[in-house]
Structure formats: structure tokens, C-alpha cells
Amino acid sequence: MTGTLLRSDHGRPVAPSEGVLRPLGLDNVRIADGFWADRQTLNAEKLIEHCEYWVERAGWMGNFDAAREGRLPAAHTGRSFADSDVYKLLEAMAWEIGRTGDEAMNRRLQAIVERIAPVQHPDGYLNTYFGRPGQALRYSDLEWGHELYCYGHLIQAAIARGRTAGDDLLVDIGRRAADHVCNTFGVGGIEGVCGHPEIEVALVEFARFTGDDKYLKQAQLFIERRGHHTLADIEFGRDYFQDETPLRDTDIMSGHAVRALYLAAGGVDLAVETHDHDLFRALETQVAKTVAKRTYLTGGMGAHHEGESFGQDFELPPDRSYSESCAGVGAVMVSFRLLLATGDSQYADQIERTLFNVIAGSPSAEGTSFFYTNTLHQRVPGTIPPVDEASPRASSSLRAPWFEVSCCPTNVARTFATLGTYLATSSPDGLQIHQYATADVRGQIEGGTVAVRIETAYPLEGTVRVIITETIDTEWDLAIRVPGWSTKARLLFEGEEEVQVTPGTAIIRRQFAVGDTLELRLDVSPRFTFPDPRIDAVRGSVAVEAGPIVLCVESVDLPPGLSVNDVRLDVGRKPEVRDGRTTVSLLPAKFQSSAWPYPPSPEDLAGGAAFEVPLTPYHHRGNRGPSTMRVWIPCA
Amino acid sequence: MTGTLLRSDHGRPVAPSEGVLRPLGLDNVRIADGFWADRQTLNAEKLIEHCEYWVERAGWMGNFDAAREGRLPAAHTGRSFADSDVYKLLEAMAWEIGRTGDEAMNRRLQAIVERIAPVQHPDGYLNTYFGRPGQALRYSDLEWGHELYCYGHLIQAAIARGRTAGDDLLVDIGRRAADHVCNTFGVGGIEGVCGHPEIEVALVEFARFTGDDKYLKQAQLFIERRGHHTLADIEFGRDYFQDETPLRDTDIMSGHAVRALYLAAGGVDLAVETHDHDLFRALETQVAKTVAKRTYLTGGMGAHHEGESFGQDFELPPDRSYSESCAGVGAVMVSFRLLLATGDSQYADQIERTLFNVIAGSPSAEGTSFFYTNTLHQRVPGTIPPVDEASPRASSSLRAPWFEVSCCPTNVARTFATLGTYLATSSPDGLQIHQYATADVRGQIEGGTVAVRIETAYPLEGTVRVIITETIDTEWDLAIRVPGWSTKARLLFEGEEEVQVTPGTAIIRRQFAVGDTLELRLDVSPRFTFPDPRIDAVRGSVAVEAGPIVLCVESVDLPPGLSVNDVRLDVGRKPEVRDGRTTVSLLPAKFQSSAWPYPPSPEDLAGGAAFEVPLTPYHHRGNRGPSTMRVWIPCA
């Protein structure tokens, strides 16, 4: 252990110095039961250990051992950014240890950190891929080298550790790396940026964590340098890494989706800390336009496999949606920061959508395999990836245990560990409930500490009860989000008349007593959703949602021999819940087989008898073996 | 000049030893006027010289100079396959010199060959990217090194030269390379294949050219080795380079489109020469399924930018169609070989479609810029690429003068130079007219030489007149293709009653006299075409074709402020020709702007007043500056 104890910020992953809402830390929100508790249990019991196993097996940890033992570059395995997945894993473990106090995991974390520490150079430089004889020079490939990206994840891990366990070796490594970045890339240093944003969001948070503005200034330098052709041109164009246009002049997200989202997250943090209203407004617009024109129904982002990038406006092909799991993580990061700054419930809507439909669906039910990309239409059943091989391909049709580019599993792990933070916030006026899960929430408001118990079977059922468990002697606001998808929401406060509430934020201001109960009643019965007619790729199709859950049809639920490409949906019959599953009426489609698929008149699709088919929550797809799947079903 | 004079094969690019139809050489078909004559003139006067300029400017020729002067690897520019574009250019020049007798071009060709010759090693090895101190070892990267691919194009250039000018230095270089390949990769040698097929089709033709079966056997070795995981796995999977499944077991084309098509062309050649009926039938099936399920309306192939590859069945997104110009060339190569072997007019239909809509549209009207990919929907106008820079990106929205991967311009050049060969064939029974252009055609049949003059304004007009100009004293068959798209074709032989003819081959058998005239009357008036309902990406849309020409709407023809994304087509009003342009009735589409593009009910698109808009031939798109464009127009 080195240095002085740093501020803990109560286990908050994000701790802005100001904003409409204040985040609650992991010690103030405890998810007790239900959908998200299940994911946290899966993370604690399976997913993190699975990642630990694979960073060893794939050799990412071995790279640090090889560095200590002078076996680099010969013994290096993986890509230039392999170090970062160890750091993301450490971040996940740190939050998880903070959440649960898992002593065994704590020892494992410390063992990993001790293998990394000796690899850090005296000047703070730390990377297994660059800088040794036989390796490329430090910072000789800012476009693709990912050195600063790796530091970003290292620093985020250090923050997680510092805010849960206090100062220790990992915090020290992170601080030395952060100092090295400032010394090397500060004024008078290398006037470069990293090809993959991430250092920015990490440095702003490190400034919040340490109270030292030099990290904030360095983040500012990186963000202001970017967008001026600071990086070399590449085949995808500089837009790929957001170096074509400065962030504050960017109208809508483009290029590599994860890069764009990490950069935007850092941009919001910077704007908040520096009171840069122009930058903040630019980011609000950028995000609003991206959500309105370049986002999948699932909340997924990224329409191109090539360049893992956003497409043009309304270019949202379901069968080639890239919608990387990591882009889901990035989108939640951005939305959460904007929610804190503005209090606008639309951002919590996006968080909900993305958590339920992108991030929750990445891991298998067993927590030992993952979707990297999240397609909305699986045309062929695909094959089961080997359980003991890293997938070289990001777009397999079924979940794979690991990837040669292994960013997603560790990103899911760190998100699951910090789920609590997205549930609720506080402000001087009261508490705000953003997400619905059975949980205990406590917060400081003006006048003291208040606490509530949330009880719900959401998203299966639409009733959310908020029970006051601790209160103060004066009035305060209990606020609860009413989701954007909700059309018939009602709010009930005991002894008072039930009221209709519309999407946004419903606030009850009372002098509450312990036991007082607020009940939000949402209609989570299944409903049809249609695409904006500008989304060419799903014209004439319909999707089914239930509450925040996007549903899909899988061929394992169809009569034998039919694929999801052979059916049409009868929109005349509303979806219904039968035996706990949402069911729709489908018709078999008849196709003429022909040598040339462009006939002179529209082909008649009149099918046979309609049949009822149960749908599957999109996040649960692919858990029953190879299957074709689609979210958007052509209308009969 | 070295060696003995080789067989000329009368200037035939493809000369199978057997088949239902026999190709005619460039000396037997002369295109005199019209659409394809214009392209041949453009090629002769602009396009080839443009390629000559750019192989110098980009440094591809300089690589050979640097090799001679011992300046490699330091002075190398371009990718590992840069040599191949010089060879494709030489092939284009050789055919063009054979076609026109252009003496100046002949001197330029010889000057290029003389700069290449000294780079060839005594053992026949020739490559500027491998094998020198400081470069990777010969054949150390068969997956991506392209050494055998480069030889393939060198050998095709040598064949072109040999069949037009007789044996010379280029032929000698090609033969030494071919011998080197047999010595190195034959039985007992390296048991590898090239990551990019091309050597196979070249070696079979070289066997035909020289009469030496050892080249055929080597091609057979390459084709039989492939598909057994002979190459290392890569991120895209071995399917990318057709090494996942043997060619004879492949059901439908997949992976990198140009690779799959070049391999299939070599496979057809091999099957014909070795009487391998199983392989031949497998390829017929493969091609038929690929045309029926994985081909764009334009004849274009390749639905993914990532991996430049085929998509799944009916996955044919118009806005992300890769449809590389080179894949068009490869598709024509395959179709022509199958046409010769079977006489089936469907293959000539595909050649026509691909020539008019993919290959003709790659170069600009000036012949100095090119489409590399051929999208069917351009969502944004794009920007004009600089005229003096090689484009790093293959998918620019407007034609670029050159590319860092410069395969397409030289491929178009060699195809234009050999267009005559696709027009007609002979058989012992008579002549077969496959494509329509004003041209003179002469062929040997049983009993002597016959010749015809074709006169037509096709594709603008549908009348094709075939006039006998030389005949024999016995009956023979004059056969003419009736296109698959044609519904109201009529055939008229002078003095006889007009007859209706259906798609396929119409044959008139007579004892013809000079001056006898056959007239085919095709209806080239514009017509609607609809997509197979399994093509999800263009559901609810319609295209317009006129004869073999696919049309598109460009925003430069729309009222100011409208993009092609803002209109709907009124299918109740048939397309009409007005002032020489096909015109359709469009309606402006009204969209509701919303923060989330997935409403609970379908949005009403009811627009304002209909307006008439002229369409543009797809091959002529992008010649009037930045514009949005679409082939498939949503129906009102």
C-alpha cells in the first residue's frame, strides 16, 4: 500500500462535481431480487471468473509475465490492446468486491495487480506491446496502438479500486500512468491523441477522484486536439476515430461506434467540469440525433460491420446490425452522464432499453459465452462455436466463450457490477427512481437521509411499489420515471386517488412517513411497434415489445422446417400472453422459386392457415441452440 | 523475341478444347458502332492511357525499376499485389493492340515489358514485394501475399500477347513464371494454394495456349487442394478465400466475391478440359443458385463491405451493396465459360446484365475515374474525390481516378478490349448471336466460312437486324438469343410471317443468300420490376428497367431540396419515355420528426401532388456531380 487514502466517493463510478442529479454509490443502492439481481449473481458467480480464466488462457496475463521475465516481444499474444481487457476485468472485480466484500475475489485481484506492477516503467509507462527492443517505439502508432486507450481502462480500474477499497497498489499504478500521460502528452509534449478514445473519460474521472485538475486539463487537451486531422488518414477515413470534425462541431455520431460513444462520455464529463455549455449543448444535440436516426429498436448502435461504425441516417439493416455489446456499454455511459447533468428522463429510457436489450443479452444464461455483435435478424441457424476456442470472428451467430478481440465480456462484467448505480439518484429535493428493480435505495437530501425499498416483478409485471423506509421531518420529493414507451401508466399513493401519468418524471412531494407506499402501474402487455418509414431495411415489417423488452421470433419455436424468413405476421391480431409467453399469429409465406429473383409483377404471398407462435425476449435469444431469429417480422 | 511462335487461337481470350459453342476471336468480331463501340473507343483513347499514367504515378511500375536498381524493399509502394495491376494493364493493351493494331500502344507495351523482364529471377520467380533481403520470404504468406495471384494476371497478359502478336518477351516471361509455379507448387513441392484465386484460370488457359498439359495439371492441383483448410484461418474465416469447402462440394458462392468468381471461372475451364462432369455440374448449380439468391438486379455480386463478400441468401442491401466492379468482370468470365460449354442463353443474359449495369458504369463518361463498388442506393450526395489522389476508400460516393487497391480500372480496361468476344460464337451448325451491337461477325462452320452484319441502335431501340454477308451453299443455323427479360419479342425473316419468340435461343435454319436479313424486335420500353419478397432490404419497393438497362433516380433530377429518400413511386402510372428519357410519377413523402423512430402505429406517408421525374441509366449515374441515387424506389 502506498500513498494516502484517497476519497472514496461512496463507490460511485461517476461523480460529477455538479449536475441536476447526484449519483448514488454502490453502498447506497442494493439490488435485492429480480432480473438485474440475477445478472449480478451471474456476474459474481460465473462471468467474472470466466473472464479471469480467459485472460490467462488467451495469454493476456501472460504478456505481463513475459514482460517481467524479459520474454517480449517473442512471447506476446493477442492484439495491441490485449492489456486493456485485464484492466477492464480489474475494474469489474474492484466494483464487485466493493459491492459484495468478496474476500476471495479481493485476493485474486491483488494477485493480478502484483503481476502487473513490475511491468510499469519508472516513468509510469505501462504496455506489453510497445517500447522494448524488437517492439515498435512507444507512441509510434497512435492511430492503432491503443496505448492511451489501455491507460484509460487502467485508470478506470484504479478509480474503482480507490472508491471501494481506498488507496492501494492498483490505485498507485493508475496514478503513475495518469501522471505519465500528463507528462508525455501535456503542453509541450506529444501533440497527439489516441486512435481509440477512452483516456478522456478516464482522466476526467481521475480528476474528480483525486481532486487534481491537471488530469482534467489533460482530458481537455485530448478532446480539443481531436477532430483536426491530428491522426493519420486511414482506409476507413479519419471519421472512423472521430478525427475528421471536432467534437463540439459534430452534428451526429459517426465512425466507429464504441470510439464515438466513449469520446462523447468523456466530452460530457469535461463539459460539466469546465462549465463548457457550448460543448454540452453540442453533445446533447449529437446524442438526440443519434438516438432519433441511428439507433436500433434495441438501443443498439453501429450499423456497419466494416469499421464497426454508424451508418447514415436511417440506415439500420437488421441483418447486418453490428450493435456491438461494447457500444451498448458506451451508450449507457453517455446516457447516464446526461441524465445526471440534466435530469431528463429520456436518458433513463435509453439506459433501460440498452440494458435490457443489448447488454443483458450479450452473455448466455450460463454467463460463459457472449454475443459481441447483436444482430436483429439471424438468417441462418449458424453453428455452435467451440467452448474452448477464442472466436476469431466477432459476428458468429451464437455466443462464443471468448474473442481474439475480447472487449465485450469484460465490459459486460464491469457494467453488471455497477448496475445499482443506474437505479436511482438523489438531489437536495429528494430521491429519483430511474430503473425498476427490487432494491434498497438510500440517499442524502437536504435535511437528512432518506431511504426507500422498491418492490417489483418488473419487467414481467408492470407494478412498481416504492416504500418509504427512512425519512425526515420535512417534505421531500419522491420522483419516479414514467417510461417513454408507456401509454397507460397510473400512479397511486396510498389513501389518494389514482392518477394517470404520462412519460417523463412523476413527482410526489410529501412529508412522508415510514411505510408510505407509492405505486406505479405500467402496462407491460405486449404491443406492436412500427419502424419510421425512412428505415428502408425494415419497411413493411413490425416488431413486438412488452414493456422495455424487445421480442423476437426464433425458428426453434416454429413448426419444423420453417425459418423465420418463411413467415409473415398478421397485424390484425394483437399479440397476447399465453402461458407466460407473448404469442403472435403468423402465416406461412409462399415463395415461387425462380432462376432470377426480380419478377415483373409483385409475387403473391398468400399463405396457408395462420398459426400461433410464442416470441422470445431478444436478450434471451440464442440460448436454445442454433436458430434463425428476427425482431422485425414482415407483415402479411 | 525468344522461343518458337505459339498458336495464336485467333485472338481468343478463352479457347476451350471442346464445348457446345466455340468462341470467336477478336479478328472475327468487330464492333462498329453504338454503345459498346463507344466504350471500346473510350478504352482506346482514354482509359488505358489513364491506367498507364496511374501505374507510373502510384509507383506500381516504379517498384519494378526499384527492383532492378536494388532499391527494394525501401522504395516499394503499394500493397503486396501492386504488380498485378501492371499485368492486367498489359493484358488490356495486348488485346487492344491485337484489336486495333495501335503501333504507338505496342511500343509502350514493349517498354513496360522491358522494365519488368530483368526483375524476373533465373528460376522464373517474379515479384517486387517478396524474397529480397529485408522483405518477407517467398511464399511465406500464401494467405495474403498474392504472389500466385500476380502470376495469374501475368500469365493472362502473356496469353493475350501470344494470341495477338505471337511469341515475344512478355510471352516468355509468362512461360517462365508458369514453369516456376509448376516446379514450386507441383507434386513434391509446396502443397499450398494462393489466398486469392486467379492462377487457376490462367494456368488452364496457358495449357490451352501452349498445348502443354502440365499447366492444366498444376491448375487441377490448386483447385483440388483448396477447400481443405490448406490456408491458415483468418478473422473473416477460411470461407473468405474459399478454403472452407472444396469447390466441387460448394453449393452456392460465398466469401470474397471476386475470389469466388475467379475460382469458379478456373473451375469451369478445368472441368471442361478434364471432362470432370461432377465438377462441372457442381459449378452449374453453384452459379444458378448464386444468380437466383445472391445477385443484385444489376448483375452485381457481393453484399458485404466487410470481407468484400457475398451475403446470405436474399441478403441484398441496396445501400451497402458492395458489388465490386471486379466481381462484375469475374461474373462475366464465369458466365461466358458456361455459355461456351452449354450453349444456354441464360448465361448470355447474365453477361448482358452485368456488362450494361456493372462494368459499363464503373468508368465515368470521360474514362478517367471509376466506381470500385457499385451501390444501388446512395443516401447522401457525397463529395467529389480529388482528381490527383488515389482514393484510400473503395466506397466513395463518386468515381475516383485511382485507388490504393487499384484492381478495378485495369479490369475494366481488359474487359472493354475483349468485348467483341462476347457478341457471337460459332458451332459446326452455324453462328450464334448472343449480344446486340452493330458489328461484323465471321465464323467457320461445317462447310465453310459464314459472316453476318449486325445493325442495331440497341439498347435504345429494340430492333436488331442480322444481314448475311457471306454464306455457303448448304443450310446452316443462324441463332439469336431472345433475352430473359423480354416478354413480347418477335422474329421476322424476310418474306416470311413474323413469329413471336420466347426467351431462349431462336434459330433460323436456311440455305441463306447474301443479303438475307433476320430481324429481332424486342420491346425495350420501360417496365416495372419487383423484388422477390425474400429480399428484405427492398420490400415494398419497385425498380424500373428498359431492355437490359437498370434505371435509377438521382436527386439532381428532383425538385430542389428533395433527396431520393423523400419520394415514393406511384406504381399506378406506368413509366413512359419522354424526350428520350424514361419518366415516372413520384410523390413527396411526409415524415414526422420524432425523438425515437419506432412509433406504436404505422406513420401516414400521404404526400402532396405527384410530379414527373426522369430516370437515369444506372451505368450513367454519378456523372453530374454529387447526388443521392436509388434503384429501388419505395412504392406509394
Coordinates of N, CA, C and O in Angstrom, one line a residue, chain A residues 128 263 412 536 560:
Chain A
T128 N 2.5 -3.9 -22.8 CA 3.3 -5.1 -23.1 C 3.6 -5.1 -24.6 O 4.3 -6.1 -25.0
L263 N -15.9 8.7 -26.5 CA -15.5 10.1 -26.6 C -16.6 11.0 -26.1 O -16.3 12.0 -25.4
V412 N -19.1 -6.1 -20.2 CA -20.4 -6.6 -19.6 C -20.2 -6.8 -18.1 O -21.0 -6.3 -17.3
D536 N -35.3 2.1 -44.5 CA -35.7 1.2 -45.7 C -35.6 -0.3 -45.4 O -36.4 -1.0 -45.9
P560 N -41.7 -27.4 -37.6 CA -40.4 -27.9 -38.2 C -40.3 -27.6 -39.7 O -41.3 -27.6 -40.4

